[in-house]
Every structure is written in C-alpha cells, then in structure tokens.
PDB file of C-alpha atoms in Angstrom:
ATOM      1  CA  UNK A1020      21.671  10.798  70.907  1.00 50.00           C
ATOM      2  CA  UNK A1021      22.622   7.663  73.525  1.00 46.00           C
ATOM      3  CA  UNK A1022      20.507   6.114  75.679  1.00 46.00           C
ATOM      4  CA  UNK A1023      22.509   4.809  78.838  1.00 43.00           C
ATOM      5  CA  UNK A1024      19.730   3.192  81.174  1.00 46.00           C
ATOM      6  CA  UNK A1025      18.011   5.402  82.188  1.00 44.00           C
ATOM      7  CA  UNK A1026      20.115   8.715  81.530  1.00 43.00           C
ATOM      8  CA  UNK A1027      19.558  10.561  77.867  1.00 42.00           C
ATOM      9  CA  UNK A1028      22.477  11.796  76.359  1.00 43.00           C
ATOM     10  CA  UNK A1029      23.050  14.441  74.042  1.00 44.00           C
ATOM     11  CA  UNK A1030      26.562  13.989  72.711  1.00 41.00           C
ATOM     12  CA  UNK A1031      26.771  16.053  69.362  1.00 40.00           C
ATOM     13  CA  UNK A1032      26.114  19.512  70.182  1.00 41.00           C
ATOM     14  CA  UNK A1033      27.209  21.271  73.029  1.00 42.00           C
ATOM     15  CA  UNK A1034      24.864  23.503  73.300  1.00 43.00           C
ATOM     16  CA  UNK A1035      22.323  20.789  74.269  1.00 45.00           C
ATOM     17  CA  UNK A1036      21.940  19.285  77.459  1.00 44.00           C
ATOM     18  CA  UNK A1037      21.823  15.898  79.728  1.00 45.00           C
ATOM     19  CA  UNK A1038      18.669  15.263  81.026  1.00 45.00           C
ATOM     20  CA  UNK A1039      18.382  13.235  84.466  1.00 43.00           C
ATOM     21  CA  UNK A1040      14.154  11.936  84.741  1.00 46.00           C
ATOM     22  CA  UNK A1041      12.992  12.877  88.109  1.00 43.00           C
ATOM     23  CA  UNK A1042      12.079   9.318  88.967  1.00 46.00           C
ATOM     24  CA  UNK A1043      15.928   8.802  89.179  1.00 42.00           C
ATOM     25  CA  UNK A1044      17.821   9.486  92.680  1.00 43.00           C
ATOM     26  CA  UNK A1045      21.000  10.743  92.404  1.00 43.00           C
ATOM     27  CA  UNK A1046      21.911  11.618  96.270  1.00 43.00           C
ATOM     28  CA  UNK A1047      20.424  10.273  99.211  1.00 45.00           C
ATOM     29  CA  UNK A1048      18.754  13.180 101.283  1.00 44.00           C
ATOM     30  CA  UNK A1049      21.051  11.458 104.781  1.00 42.00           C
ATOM     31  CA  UNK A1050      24.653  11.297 104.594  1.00 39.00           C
ATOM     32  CA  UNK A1051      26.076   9.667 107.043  1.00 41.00           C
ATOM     33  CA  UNK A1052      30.215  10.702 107.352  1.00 38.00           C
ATOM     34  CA  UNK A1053      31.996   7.929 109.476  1.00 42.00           C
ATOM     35  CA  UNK A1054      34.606  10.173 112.298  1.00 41.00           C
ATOM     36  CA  UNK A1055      32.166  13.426 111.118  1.00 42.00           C
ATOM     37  CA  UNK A1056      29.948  14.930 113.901  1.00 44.00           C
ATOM     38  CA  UNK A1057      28.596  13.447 117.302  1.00 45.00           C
ATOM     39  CA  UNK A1058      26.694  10.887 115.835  1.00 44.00           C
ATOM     40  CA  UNK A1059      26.681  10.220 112.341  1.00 42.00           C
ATOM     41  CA  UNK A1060      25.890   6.319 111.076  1.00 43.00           C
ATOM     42  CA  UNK A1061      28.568   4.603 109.026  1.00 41.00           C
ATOM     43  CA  UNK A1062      27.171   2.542 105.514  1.00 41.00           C
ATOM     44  CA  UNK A1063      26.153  -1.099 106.003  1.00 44.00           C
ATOM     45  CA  UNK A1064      28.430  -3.590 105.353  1.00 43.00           C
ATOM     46  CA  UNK A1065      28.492  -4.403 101.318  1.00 41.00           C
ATOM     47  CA  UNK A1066      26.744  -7.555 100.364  1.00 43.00           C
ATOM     48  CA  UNK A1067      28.657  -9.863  97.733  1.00 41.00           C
ATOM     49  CA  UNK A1068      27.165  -9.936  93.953  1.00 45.00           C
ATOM     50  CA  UNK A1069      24.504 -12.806  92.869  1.00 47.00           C
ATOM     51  CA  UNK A1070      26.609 -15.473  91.943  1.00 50.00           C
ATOM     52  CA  UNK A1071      29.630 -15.213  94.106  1.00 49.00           C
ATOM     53  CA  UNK A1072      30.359 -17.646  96.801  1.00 52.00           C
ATOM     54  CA  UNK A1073      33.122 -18.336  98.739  1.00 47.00           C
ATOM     55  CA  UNK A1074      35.235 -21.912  98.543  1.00 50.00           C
ATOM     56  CA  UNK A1075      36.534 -23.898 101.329  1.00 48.00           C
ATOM     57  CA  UNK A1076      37.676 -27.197 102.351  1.00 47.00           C
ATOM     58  CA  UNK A1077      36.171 -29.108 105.152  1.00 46.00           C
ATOM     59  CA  UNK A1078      37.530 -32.203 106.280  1.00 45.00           C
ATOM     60  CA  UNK A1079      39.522 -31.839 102.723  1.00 47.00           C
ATOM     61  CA  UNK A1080      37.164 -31.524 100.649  1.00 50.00           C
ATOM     62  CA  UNK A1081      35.706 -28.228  98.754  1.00 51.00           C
ATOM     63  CA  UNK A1082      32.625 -26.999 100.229  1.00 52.00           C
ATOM     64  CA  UNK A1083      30.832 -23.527  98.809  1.00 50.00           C
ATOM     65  CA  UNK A1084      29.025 -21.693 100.698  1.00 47.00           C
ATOM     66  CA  UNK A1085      26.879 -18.984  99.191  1.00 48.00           C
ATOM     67  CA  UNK A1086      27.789 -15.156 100.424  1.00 42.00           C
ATOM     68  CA  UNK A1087      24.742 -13.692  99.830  1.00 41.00           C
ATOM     69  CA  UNK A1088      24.217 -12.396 103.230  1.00 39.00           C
ATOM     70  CA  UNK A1089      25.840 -10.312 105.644  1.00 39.00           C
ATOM     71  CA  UNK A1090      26.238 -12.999 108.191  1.00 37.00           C
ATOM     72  CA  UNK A1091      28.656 -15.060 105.596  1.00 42.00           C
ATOM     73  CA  UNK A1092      30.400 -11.993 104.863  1.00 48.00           C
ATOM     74  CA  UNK A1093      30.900 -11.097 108.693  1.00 45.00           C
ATOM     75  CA  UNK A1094      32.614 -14.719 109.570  1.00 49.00           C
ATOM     76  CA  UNK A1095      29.906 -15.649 112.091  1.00 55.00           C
ATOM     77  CA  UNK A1096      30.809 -19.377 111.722  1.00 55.00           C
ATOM     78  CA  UNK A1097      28.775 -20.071 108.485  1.00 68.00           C
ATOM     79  CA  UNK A1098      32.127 -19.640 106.391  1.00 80.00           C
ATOM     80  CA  UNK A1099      35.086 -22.708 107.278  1.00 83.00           C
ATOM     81  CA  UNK A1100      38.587 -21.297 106.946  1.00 89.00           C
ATOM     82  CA  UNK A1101      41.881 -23.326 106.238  1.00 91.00           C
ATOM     83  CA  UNK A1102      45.466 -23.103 106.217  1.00 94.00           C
ATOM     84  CA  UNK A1103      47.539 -22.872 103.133  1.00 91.00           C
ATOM     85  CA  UNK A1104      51.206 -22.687 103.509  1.00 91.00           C
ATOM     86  CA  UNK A1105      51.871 -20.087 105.972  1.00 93.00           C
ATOM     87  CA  UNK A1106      48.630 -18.405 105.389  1.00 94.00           C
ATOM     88  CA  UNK A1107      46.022 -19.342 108.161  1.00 93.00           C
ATOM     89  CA  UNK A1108      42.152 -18.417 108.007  1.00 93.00           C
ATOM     90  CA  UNK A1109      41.555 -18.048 104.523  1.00 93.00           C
ATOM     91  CA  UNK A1110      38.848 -18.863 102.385  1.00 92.00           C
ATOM     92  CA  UNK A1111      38.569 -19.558  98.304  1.00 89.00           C
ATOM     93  CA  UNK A1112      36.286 -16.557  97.049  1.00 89.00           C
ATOM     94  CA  UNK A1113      34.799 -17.865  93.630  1.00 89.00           C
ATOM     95  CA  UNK A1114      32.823 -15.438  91.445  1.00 93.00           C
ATOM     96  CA  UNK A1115      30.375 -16.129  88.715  1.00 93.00           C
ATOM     97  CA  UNK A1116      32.759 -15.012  85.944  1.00 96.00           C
ATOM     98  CA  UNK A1117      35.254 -17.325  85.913  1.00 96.00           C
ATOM     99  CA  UNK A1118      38.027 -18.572  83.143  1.00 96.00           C
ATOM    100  CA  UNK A1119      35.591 -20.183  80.621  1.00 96.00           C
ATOM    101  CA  UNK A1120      33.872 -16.392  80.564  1.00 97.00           C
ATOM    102  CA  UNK A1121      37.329 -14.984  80.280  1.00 98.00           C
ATOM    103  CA  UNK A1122      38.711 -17.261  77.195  1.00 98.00           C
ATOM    104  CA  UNK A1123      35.032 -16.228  75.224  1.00 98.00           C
ATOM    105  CA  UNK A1124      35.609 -12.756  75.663  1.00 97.00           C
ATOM    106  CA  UNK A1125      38.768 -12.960  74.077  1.00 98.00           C
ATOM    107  CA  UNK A1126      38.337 -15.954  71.532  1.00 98.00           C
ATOM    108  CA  UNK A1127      41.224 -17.435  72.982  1.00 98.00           C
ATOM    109  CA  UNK A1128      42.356 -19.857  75.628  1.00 98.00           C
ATOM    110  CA  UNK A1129      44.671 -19.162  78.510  1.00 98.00           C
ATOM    111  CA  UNK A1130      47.876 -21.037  79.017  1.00 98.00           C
ATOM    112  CA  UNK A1131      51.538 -20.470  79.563  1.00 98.00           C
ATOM    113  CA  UNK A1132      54.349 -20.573  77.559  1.00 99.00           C
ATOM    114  CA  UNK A1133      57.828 -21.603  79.123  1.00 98.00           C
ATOM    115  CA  UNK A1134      60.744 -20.585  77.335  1.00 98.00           C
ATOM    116  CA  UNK A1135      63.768 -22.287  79.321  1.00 98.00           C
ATOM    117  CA  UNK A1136      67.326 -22.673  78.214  1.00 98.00           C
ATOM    118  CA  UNK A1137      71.114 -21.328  78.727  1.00 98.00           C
ATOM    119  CA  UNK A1138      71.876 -17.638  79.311  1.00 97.00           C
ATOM    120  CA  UNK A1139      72.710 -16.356  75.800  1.00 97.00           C
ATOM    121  CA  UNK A1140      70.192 -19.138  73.859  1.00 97.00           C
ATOM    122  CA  UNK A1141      68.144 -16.662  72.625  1.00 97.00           C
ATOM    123  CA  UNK A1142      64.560 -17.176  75.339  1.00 98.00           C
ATOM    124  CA  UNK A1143      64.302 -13.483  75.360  1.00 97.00           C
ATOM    125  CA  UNK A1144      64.607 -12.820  71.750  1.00 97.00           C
ATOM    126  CA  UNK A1145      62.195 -15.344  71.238  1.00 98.00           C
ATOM    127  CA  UNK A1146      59.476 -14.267  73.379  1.00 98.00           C
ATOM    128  CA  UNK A1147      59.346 -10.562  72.217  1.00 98.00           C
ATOM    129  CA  UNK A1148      58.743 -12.262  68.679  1.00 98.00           C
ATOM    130  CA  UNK A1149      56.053 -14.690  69.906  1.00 98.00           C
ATOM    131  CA  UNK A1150      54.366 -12.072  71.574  1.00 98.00           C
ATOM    132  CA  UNK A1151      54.573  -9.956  68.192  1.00 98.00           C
ATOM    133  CA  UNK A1152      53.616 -12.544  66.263  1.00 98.00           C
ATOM    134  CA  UNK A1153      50.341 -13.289  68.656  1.00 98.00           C
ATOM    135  CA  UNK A1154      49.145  -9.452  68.881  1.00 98.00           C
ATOM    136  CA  UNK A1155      49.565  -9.673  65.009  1.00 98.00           C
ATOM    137  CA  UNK A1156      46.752 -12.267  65.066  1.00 98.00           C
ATOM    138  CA  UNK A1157      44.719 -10.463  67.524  1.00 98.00           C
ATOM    139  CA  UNK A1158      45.758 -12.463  70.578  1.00 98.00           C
ATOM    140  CA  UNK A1159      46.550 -11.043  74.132  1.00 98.00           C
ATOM    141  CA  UNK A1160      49.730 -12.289  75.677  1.00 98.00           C
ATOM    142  CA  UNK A1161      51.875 -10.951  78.555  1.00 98.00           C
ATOM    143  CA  UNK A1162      55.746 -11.656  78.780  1.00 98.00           C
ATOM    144  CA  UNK A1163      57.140 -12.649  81.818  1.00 98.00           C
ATOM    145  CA  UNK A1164      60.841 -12.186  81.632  1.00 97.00           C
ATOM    146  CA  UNK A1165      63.107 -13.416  84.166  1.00 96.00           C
ATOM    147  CA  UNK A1166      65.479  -9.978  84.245  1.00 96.00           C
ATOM    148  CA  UNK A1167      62.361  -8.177  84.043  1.00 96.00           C
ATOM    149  CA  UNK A1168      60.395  -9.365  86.987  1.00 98.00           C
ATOM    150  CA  UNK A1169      63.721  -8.651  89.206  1.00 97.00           C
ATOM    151  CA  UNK A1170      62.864  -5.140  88.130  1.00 97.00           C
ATOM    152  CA  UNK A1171      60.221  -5.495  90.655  1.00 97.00           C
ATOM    153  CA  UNK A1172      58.286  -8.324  91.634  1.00 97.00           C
ATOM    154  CA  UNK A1173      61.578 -10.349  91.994  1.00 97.00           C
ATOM    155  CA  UNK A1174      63.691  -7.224  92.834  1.00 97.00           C
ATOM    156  CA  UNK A1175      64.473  -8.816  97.055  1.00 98.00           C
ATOM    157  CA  UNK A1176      65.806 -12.008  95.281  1.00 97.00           C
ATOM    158  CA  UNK A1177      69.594 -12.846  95.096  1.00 96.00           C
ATOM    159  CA  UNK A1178      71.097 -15.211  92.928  1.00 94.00           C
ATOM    160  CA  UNK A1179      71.896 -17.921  95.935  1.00 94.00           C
ATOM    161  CA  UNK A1180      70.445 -21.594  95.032  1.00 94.00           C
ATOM    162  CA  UNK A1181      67.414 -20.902  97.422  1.00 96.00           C
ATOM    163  CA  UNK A1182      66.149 -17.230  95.960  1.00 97.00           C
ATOM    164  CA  UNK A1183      66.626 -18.784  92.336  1.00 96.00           C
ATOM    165  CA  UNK A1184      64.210 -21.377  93.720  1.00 97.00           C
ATOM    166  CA  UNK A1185      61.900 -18.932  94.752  1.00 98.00           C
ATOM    167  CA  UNK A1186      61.967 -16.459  91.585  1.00 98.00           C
ATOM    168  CA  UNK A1187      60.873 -19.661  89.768  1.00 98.00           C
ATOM    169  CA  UNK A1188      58.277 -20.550  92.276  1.00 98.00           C
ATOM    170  CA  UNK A1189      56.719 -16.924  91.929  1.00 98.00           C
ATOM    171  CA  UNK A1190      57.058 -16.667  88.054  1.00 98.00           C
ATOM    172  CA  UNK A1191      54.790 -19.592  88.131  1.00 98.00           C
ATOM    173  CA  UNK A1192      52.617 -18.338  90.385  1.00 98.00           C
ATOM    174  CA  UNK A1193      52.009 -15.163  88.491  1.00 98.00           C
ATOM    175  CA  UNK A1194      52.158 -17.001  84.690  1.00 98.00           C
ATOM    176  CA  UNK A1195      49.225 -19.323  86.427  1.00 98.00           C
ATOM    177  CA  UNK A1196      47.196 -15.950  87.149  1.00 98.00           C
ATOM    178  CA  UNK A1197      47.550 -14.981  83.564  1.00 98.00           C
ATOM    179  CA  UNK A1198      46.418 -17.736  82.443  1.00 98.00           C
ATOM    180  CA  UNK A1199      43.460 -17.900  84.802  1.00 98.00           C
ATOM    181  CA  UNK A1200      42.394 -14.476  82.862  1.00 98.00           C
ATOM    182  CA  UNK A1201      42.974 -15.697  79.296  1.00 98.00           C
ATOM    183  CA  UNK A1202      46.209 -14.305  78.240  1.00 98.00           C
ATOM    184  CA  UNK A1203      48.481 -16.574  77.222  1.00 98.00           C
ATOM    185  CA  UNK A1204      51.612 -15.751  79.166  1.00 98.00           C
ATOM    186  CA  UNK A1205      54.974 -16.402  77.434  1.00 98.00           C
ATOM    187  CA  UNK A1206      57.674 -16.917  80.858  1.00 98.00           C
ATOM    188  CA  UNK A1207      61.557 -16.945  79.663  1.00 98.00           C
ATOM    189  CA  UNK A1208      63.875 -17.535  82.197  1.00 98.00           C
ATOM    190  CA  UNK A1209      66.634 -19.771  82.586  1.00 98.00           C
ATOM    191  CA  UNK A1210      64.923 -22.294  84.841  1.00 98.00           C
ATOM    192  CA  UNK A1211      67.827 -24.946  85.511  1.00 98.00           C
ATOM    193  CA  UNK A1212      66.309 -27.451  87.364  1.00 98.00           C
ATOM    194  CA  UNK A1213      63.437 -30.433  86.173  1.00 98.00           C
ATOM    195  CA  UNK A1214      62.031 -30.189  89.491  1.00 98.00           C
ATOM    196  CA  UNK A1215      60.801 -26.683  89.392  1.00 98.00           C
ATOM    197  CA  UNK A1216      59.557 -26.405  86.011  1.00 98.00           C
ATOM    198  CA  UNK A1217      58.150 -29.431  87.113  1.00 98.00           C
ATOM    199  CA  UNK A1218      56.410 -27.601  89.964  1.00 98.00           C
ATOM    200  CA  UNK A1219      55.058 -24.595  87.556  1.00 98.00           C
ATOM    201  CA  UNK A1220      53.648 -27.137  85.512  1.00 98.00           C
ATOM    202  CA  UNK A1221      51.648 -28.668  88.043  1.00 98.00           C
ATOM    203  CA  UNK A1222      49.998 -25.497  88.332  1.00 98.00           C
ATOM    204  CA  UNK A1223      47.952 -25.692  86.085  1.00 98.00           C
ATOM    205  CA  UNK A1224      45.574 -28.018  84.149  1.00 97.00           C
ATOM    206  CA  UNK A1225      46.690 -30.428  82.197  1.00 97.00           C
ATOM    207  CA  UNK A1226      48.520 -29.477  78.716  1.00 97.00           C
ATOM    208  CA  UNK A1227      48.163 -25.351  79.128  1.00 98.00           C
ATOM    209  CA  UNK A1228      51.970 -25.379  80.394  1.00 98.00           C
ATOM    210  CA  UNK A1229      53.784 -25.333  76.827  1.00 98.00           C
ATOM    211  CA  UNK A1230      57.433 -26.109  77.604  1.00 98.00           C
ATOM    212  CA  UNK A1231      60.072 -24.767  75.342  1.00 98.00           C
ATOM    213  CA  UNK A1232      63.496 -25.712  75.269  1.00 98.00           C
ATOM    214  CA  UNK A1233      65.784 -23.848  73.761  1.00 98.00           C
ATOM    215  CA  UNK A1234      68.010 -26.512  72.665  1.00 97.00           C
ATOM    216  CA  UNK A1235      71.294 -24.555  71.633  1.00 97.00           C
ATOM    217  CA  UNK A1236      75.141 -25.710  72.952  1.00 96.00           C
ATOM    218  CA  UNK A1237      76.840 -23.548  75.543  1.00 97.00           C
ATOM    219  CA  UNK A1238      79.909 -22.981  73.287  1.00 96.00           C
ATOM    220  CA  UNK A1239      77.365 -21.052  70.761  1.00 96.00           C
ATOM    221  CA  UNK A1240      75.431 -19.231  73.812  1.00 97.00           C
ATOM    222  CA  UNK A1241      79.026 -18.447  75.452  1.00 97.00           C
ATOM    223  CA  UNK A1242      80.311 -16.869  71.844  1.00 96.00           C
ATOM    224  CA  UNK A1243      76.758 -14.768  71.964  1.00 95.00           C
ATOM    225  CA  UNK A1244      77.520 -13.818  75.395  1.00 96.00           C
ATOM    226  CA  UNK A1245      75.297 -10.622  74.862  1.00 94.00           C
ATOM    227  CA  UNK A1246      75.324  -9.414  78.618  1.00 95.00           C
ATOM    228  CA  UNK A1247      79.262 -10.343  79.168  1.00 97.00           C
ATOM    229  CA  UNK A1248      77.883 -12.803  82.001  1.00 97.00           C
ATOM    230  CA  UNK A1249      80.034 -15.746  80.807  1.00 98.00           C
ATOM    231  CA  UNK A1250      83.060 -13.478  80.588  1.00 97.00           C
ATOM    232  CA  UNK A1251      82.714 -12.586  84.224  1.00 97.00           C
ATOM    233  CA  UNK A1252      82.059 -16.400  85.249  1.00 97.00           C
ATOM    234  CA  UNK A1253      85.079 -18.017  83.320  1.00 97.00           C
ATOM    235  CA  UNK A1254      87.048 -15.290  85.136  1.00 97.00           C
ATOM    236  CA  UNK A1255      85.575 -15.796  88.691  1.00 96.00           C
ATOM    237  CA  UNK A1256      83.819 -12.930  89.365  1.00 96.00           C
ATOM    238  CA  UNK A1257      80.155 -14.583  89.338  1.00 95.00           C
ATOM    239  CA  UNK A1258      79.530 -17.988  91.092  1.00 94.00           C
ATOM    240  CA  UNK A1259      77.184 -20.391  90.882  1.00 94.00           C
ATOM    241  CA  UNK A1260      76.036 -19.082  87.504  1.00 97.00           C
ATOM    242  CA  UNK A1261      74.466 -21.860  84.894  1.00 97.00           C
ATOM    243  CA  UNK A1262      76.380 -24.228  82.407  1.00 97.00           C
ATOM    244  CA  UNK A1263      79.869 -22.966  84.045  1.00 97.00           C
ATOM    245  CA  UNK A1264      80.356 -23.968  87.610  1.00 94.00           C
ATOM    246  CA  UNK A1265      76.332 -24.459  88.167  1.00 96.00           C
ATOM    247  CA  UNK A1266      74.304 -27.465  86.091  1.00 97.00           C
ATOM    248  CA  UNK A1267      71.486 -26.818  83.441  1.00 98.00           C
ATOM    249  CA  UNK A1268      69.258 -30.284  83.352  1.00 98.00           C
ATOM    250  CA  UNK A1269      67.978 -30.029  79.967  1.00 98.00           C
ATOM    251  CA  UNK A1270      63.581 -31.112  79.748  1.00 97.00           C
ATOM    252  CA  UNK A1271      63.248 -34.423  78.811  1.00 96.00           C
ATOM    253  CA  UNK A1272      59.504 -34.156  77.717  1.00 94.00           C
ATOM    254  CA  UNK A1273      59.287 -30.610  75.951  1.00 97.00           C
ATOM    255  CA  UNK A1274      56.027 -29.909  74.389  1.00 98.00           C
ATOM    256  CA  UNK A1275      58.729 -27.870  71.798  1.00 98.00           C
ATOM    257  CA  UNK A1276      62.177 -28.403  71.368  1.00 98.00           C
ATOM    258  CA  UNK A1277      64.129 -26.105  69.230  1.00 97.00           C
ATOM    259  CA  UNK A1278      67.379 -26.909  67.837  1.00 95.00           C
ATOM    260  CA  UNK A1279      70.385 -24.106  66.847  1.00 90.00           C
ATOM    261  CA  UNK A1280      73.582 -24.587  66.403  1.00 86.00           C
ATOM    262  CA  UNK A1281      76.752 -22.721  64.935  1.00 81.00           C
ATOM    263  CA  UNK A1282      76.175 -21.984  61.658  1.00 78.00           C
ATOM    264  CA  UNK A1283      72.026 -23.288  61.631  1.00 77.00           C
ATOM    265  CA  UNK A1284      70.325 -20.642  63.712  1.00 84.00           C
ATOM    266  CA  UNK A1285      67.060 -19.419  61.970  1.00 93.00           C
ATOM    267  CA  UNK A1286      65.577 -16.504  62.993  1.00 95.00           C
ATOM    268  CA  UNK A1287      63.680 -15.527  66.187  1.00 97.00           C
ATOM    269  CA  UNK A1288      60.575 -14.579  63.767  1.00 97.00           C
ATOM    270  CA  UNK A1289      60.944 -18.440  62.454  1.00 97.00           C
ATOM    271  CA  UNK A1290      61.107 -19.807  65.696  1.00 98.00           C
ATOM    272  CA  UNK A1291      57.931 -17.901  67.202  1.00 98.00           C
ATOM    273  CA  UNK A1292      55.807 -19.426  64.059  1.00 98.00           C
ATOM    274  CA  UNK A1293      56.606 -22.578  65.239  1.00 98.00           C
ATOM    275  CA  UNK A1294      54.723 -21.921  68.634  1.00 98.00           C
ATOM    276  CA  UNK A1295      51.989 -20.197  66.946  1.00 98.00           C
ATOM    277  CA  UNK A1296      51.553 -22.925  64.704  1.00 98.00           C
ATOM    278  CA  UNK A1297      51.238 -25.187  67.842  1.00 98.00           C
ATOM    279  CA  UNK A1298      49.121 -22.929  70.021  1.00 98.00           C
ATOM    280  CA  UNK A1299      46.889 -23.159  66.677  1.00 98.00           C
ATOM    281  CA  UNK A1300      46.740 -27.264  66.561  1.00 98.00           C
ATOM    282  CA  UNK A1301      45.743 -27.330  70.099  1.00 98.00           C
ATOM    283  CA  UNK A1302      43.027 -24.541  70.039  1.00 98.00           C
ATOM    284  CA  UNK A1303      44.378 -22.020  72.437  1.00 98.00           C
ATOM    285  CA  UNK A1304      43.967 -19.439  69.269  1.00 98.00           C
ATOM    286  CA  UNK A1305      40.453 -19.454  69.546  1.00 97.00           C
ATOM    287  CA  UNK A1306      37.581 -19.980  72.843  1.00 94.00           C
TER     288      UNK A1306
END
C-alpha cells in the first residue's frame, strides 16, 4: 500500500480499490468553457510560484521584481522591460531552482566541453567516447555535434563565412543552456576562428568552457579523409572549406591540447580519459 498525499493506494491486488477521502475535491461543481455558451467565465489569470521573480535592468543595472501578483504578471508598469539584440520588451524570468539546485541533483557540475580542430582530426570520435566514458561514471552529458545540429537546429545554415559564424554563435548558445541545467555538454565542431570560440567562452562563467584542441597535422587528417571532403576540395568542387583554401587559427590557450601524429595516434578511449581525468581535478564530477 502507498500513501500519495492524501490519496491511498492499493497497488498489489487488483481486485482492491483506490480510495479518494471525501474531504478531497476532485471537480469544481462550475465549469466555466471559454467560446462555450452565452456566457460562460474564462479561469483567472495563473499566478507565478513562491519564489519566482522576474529580472530586469533599469538604468543598466539588474533589478527583481517579485511576480507574486497578478498585476506583475499583467505588465501594468510594475515590471521594466529592455532590449536585447533584436528582441525588444523582454524581461529575465528567474525561478527559485536555479543551477546550484540543478548540479546537487545530479552530483555534478555543469560546463562545456569544446572539441575544435581540422575536419578528419578525430573531434567526433572523441566525443562519442567522452560521453561513454562519463555515463560509465554515472554522469549526464549531451553531445553537440556540428553535422548533427545541421540535422535540425542548424539545418537553414550554409557553409558561406557568415552562416559558419552563426552555427558557432548558436552551438554556444545552446552548449551554455546545457550547462545552465547541469549536463556537461561536449560541442565538436570545427570552429576555425579564435574570435568565436572566443565568444562561446564568454558565455559562460569563468573556467566551465573546457577547450580542446585537437592538435593533429592536416596531411594526417587529409589521409583520414573519412567523409571524402578533402578529396572534393583539392579538386574544386567545395570552396572555402578549412585548412585548404580557408584558414584554421589553432587556440593558443587550450585548457587541453592533444597531440597525434602519423604513426603516434592513441586511441579515442585514451584520449577521453584524459578529459575525465581533468573534469575530475577541477570538480565538475561531483556538486
């Protein structure tokens, strides 16, 4: 037998019953059906949970303003808004569960992982086995793969200079999110350019980006060549793609760099311990 509040429930036989106490009100008598008869009454508006309250900036700096009543929630002045990019009258909701909630929950801390390096240098390979290696332990984490988020998320991107830019720029965005929740979020992508790992990393607090360069030359990623990409770009047929006719500017303050070369490449399962082992030194393993 469980007790669930209130409720008594009888889960072994099923010949016996749930029993509801009378006490407890399970329909109101009055229904009222918004768009149903002449003159039905629509619900109140929904008040917001103890605890939350909504963020805002006035004259620049954050202001919160608790959204315990309707009149907050109904934008009757009491809540500022601001402008954020393109985004105009819009307000930081913060609730009472926030990261530090989050990381206990899980006995681990959120942060992200950025696997960057040449096409063919393995980021992919790597990842899958650091996020093996982590759910082996007991740890969430969430790969964000370049290819994979033009599956979808990325999928009205092209490869011009500007939408590369941008699929970067959103990666970030959504590996910030993850960590926000806990999960430490393992991004491979190619990521040419300083400046916009640069960018990602300013995301978030300081040390939970975890950059990883895969340090390997582009004659060994060319001879890999496991999607026939460098084939295609020594031949024409792509442009603009990395370490042929486009630059790759290597980090020059990785948290983790990772040497291969021909002939000294150790294996992805290796390589992943490595980041373990350094997610463990810096207490991201545990809350």
């Amino acid at each position: 037998m469980t007790a669930v509040g209130n409720l008594t429930l009888n889960l072994y036989k099923s010949s016996e019953t749930l029993t509801i106490p009378s006490k407890v009100t399970v329909f109101p008598q009055k229904l009222g059906i918004c768009g149903v008869g002449g003159r039905s009454s629509c619900f109140a508006p929904i008040k917001a949970m103890e605890g939350s309250k909504t963020t805002t900036h006035v004259n620049g700096q954050p202001k919160q303003v608790d959204s315990s009543t309707d009149a907050d929630i109904l934008g009757n002045g009491t809540v500022q808004t601001s402008t954020v990019g393109n985004s105009s009258n819009i307000a930081w909701h913060s609730c009472s569960v926030g990261k530090s909630e989050r990381q206990e929950l899980l006995n681990q801390k959120g942060c992200v992982v950025w696997i960057t390096g040449l096409s063919g240098s393995g980021k992919s390979t790597l990842a899958c086995a650091l996020g093996h290696a982590l759910h082996a332990r007991g740890k969430l984490a969430y790969i964000l793969d370049g290819d994979n988020c033009r599956h979808g998320l990325n999928s009205d991107l092209s490869f011009k200079a500007e939408d590369r830019a941008e699929n970067i720029r959103r990666i970030g965005e959504v590996a910030k999110l993850f960590s926000d929740a806990g999960v430490i979020c393992i991004a491979s992508l190619i990521s040419p350019f300083r400046k916009e790992r640069d960018a990602c990393r300013a995301l978030l607090p300081e040390g939970d980006f975890i950059e990883v360069y895969m340090d390997v030359p582009l004659q060994v990623c060319e001879s890999r060549d496991p999607k026939g990409l460098y084939k295609l770009a020594r031949a024409g047929k792509i442009k603009g793609f990395t370490g042929i006719d486009d630059p790759y500017e290597p980090p020059l303050n990785s948290e983790i760099i990772l040497h291969q070369g021909e002939g000294m490449c150790d294996s992805p399962n290796t390589l992943a311990e490595v980041i373990v082992s350094y997610l463990e030194r810096k207490g991201y393993l545990e809350a």
